[in-house]
Amino acid sequence: MAPGNSGGNDAVIQGARRSEQPHGILIVDDEPAILESLQLTLGSDYRVFPAESGEAGLAILEREDIALIITDQVLPSMSGVEFLERAMEIEPAAIRMMLTGYADIGSLARAINEGRIYRYVSKPWEPDELRLNVKRALEAHDLATENVQLAFALADANARLRAENVYLRREVERKYAFDRLIGSSPAMNRVFEVMEKVAETDATVLIRGETGTGKDLVARAIHYSGPRRDHRFVAQNCAALPDTLLESELFGHVRGAFTGAHVDKKGLFEVAHRGTVFLDEVGETHPGMQVRLLRVLQDGEIRPLGCSETRKVDVRIIAATNRDLLKDAEEGRFREDLYYRLRVVEIELPPLRERRSDIPLLAHRFLDASNRKMGRKLMGFTNAAMDRLVAYHWSGNVRELENEIERIAALAGDAETIGVDMLSEHIRGAAPAVDPRAGDLPRGLTLNASVDGLKRRMILDAIRETGSKTRASELLGIPRQSLQKMMKRLGLKD
Ligand SMILES: Nc1ncnc2c1ncn2[C@@H]1O[C@H](COP(=O)(O)OP(=O)(O)OP(=O)(O)O)[C@@H](O)[C@H]1O
Ligand SMILES: [Mg+2]
């Protein structure tokens, strides 16, 4: 029987149902007396099908569900071994036994060794011994069938698991990709919108942004959430290698292309076949390289160094730069045609200081990560500390913020809250940015009353923050006596 590949479970169920009826045994012998005697021995426990010739036996095999075949060694028109060979083609799972009147041990041994015969029975036989042998043979049959069924079920389960794994991996990658990118500012939401649209396509993307704004992260997110996600994402920093090495890295080379090229080497454009190549700092490429890149973008072709033929490649290109490439193009430092080929879609990552509302979210996420990494139990930031983080200029953008939080966590000991005093000195000094155009200045108060209100809030904050008037006065940048006097005038108790 052949378990269908529609599902291993079906096969197992089918097998169980079958085993409810007695096993079928085919007996083949040209002597009616022998058939009769075998039927007598086995007929009460099994369904026994007698056949007087090999041909008749094969016909029964085609029709019936047979688990065991017992055949005479010599049949009218074929030998017992020949018959078993043909029987195997019809019902390979049936166990085969042979009756033998005389001991031609040589040919029997061969048949046994070749696996065509499970065992032979010499005539005349002991009925009890035969019954026992048949029972064992059928147990072997059931075990083998069950094994086949289990193997099918296993293969089926494996295939399902594999499919599930691919799916899960995709989900994880997709989540990984988009989840790691944090931001809820309008500026970042615009970025996410473009990313989602462009991820589904093959369009070349140019990501622009200052250092540490997340260009790398965005490139990965686009790759891992698009149709190329099951193929590779390879990143190459174009500023990191000398010209020839960069060319060989990206396009590959053949042996002897330059000193030191001892063997052929595949370039990243070929390695990333059907995936994505991320060209980081593309603005730093030299003119020769720019021509080669243009060729990939225009014709989908590369030519390894030292090789005379071109090769087709299927890659998506994402490039990043922190330069103003348009200006570079206008001033002749970057090929204009390449610039336009690269910026089919342009994603501009705003510097962190232009999306300050993302800072608390990012700071908390980095704090969680640091807690986990360093086994800290920091719960959060005091308002004053968060104000400083929000106010700071962050020229190194998100990376600088991440590093700052890690630094704080490393030095935090068992503190639970991050206060101003734990911030780096230059950040501690950041004055809360007050945008004179912002509309949230107090209204309906005299200037003096407003200023007093602000002073009150800042003093209280500083004292709560630092826990002492001396440290608060330092934080506020005024002498301690002035602080004391000011508190008295403003009606603040110690
Ligand atoms: N929006 C974001 N959400 C979470 N983490 C971010 C975000 N942007 C950047 N990061 C983190 O900041 C660090 C710097 O990001 P990334 O390497 O992507 O910046 P980059 O723009 O490629 O910088 P560079 O120009 O220096 O290569 C990384 O650790 C990254 O995980
Ligand atoms: Mg980068």
XYZ file of C-alpha atoms and ligand atoms in Angstrom, residues 180-182 188 210-217 280 322 355 362 366 398-399 402, ligand 1:
51
model
C 13.454 48.438 15.680
C 12.735 51.748 14.049
C 11.245 53.955 16.682
C 9.150 59.849 11.104
C 23.167 62.928 9.109
C 25.284 60.366 10.870
C 23.353 58.212 13.329
C 19.886 59.021 11.990
C 19.154 55.379 11.191
C 20.015 55.041 7.493
C 21.295 51.538 8.005
C 18.209 50.514 9.925
C 26.524 53.007 2.262
C 25.171 61.954 4.598
C 11.934 65.568 15.850
C 13.855 56.441 22.079
C 17.336 52.310 24.951
C 20.047 58.590 17.593
C 23.397 56.828 17.891
C 21.816 55.437 22.474
N 14.543 55.419 14.556
C 15.361 54.646 15.276
N 14.868 53.838 16.221
C 15.668 53.081 16.971
N 16.987 53.039 16.847
C 17.545 53.815 15.931
C 16.765 54.657 15.096
N 17.590 55.315 14.286
C 18.813 54.914 14.601
N 18.811 54.005 15.577
C 19.974 53.376 16.207
O 21.030 54.302 16.163
C 22.231 53.705 15.740
C 22.704 54.327 14.458
O 21.813 53.996 13.401
P 22.330 53.693 11.934
O 23.588 52.921 11.971
O 21.218 53.146 11.160
O 22.635 55.182 11.483
P 23.274 55.701 10.125
O 22.409 56.794 9.646
O 23.514 54.575 9.225
O 24.632 56.310 10.645
P 26.016 56.530 9.834
O 25.770 57.619 8.848
O 26.962 56.979 10.898
O 26.352 55.252 9.229
C 21.944 52.231 15.603
O 22.321 51.569 16.778
C 20.456 52.176 15.419
O 19.956 50.985 15.932
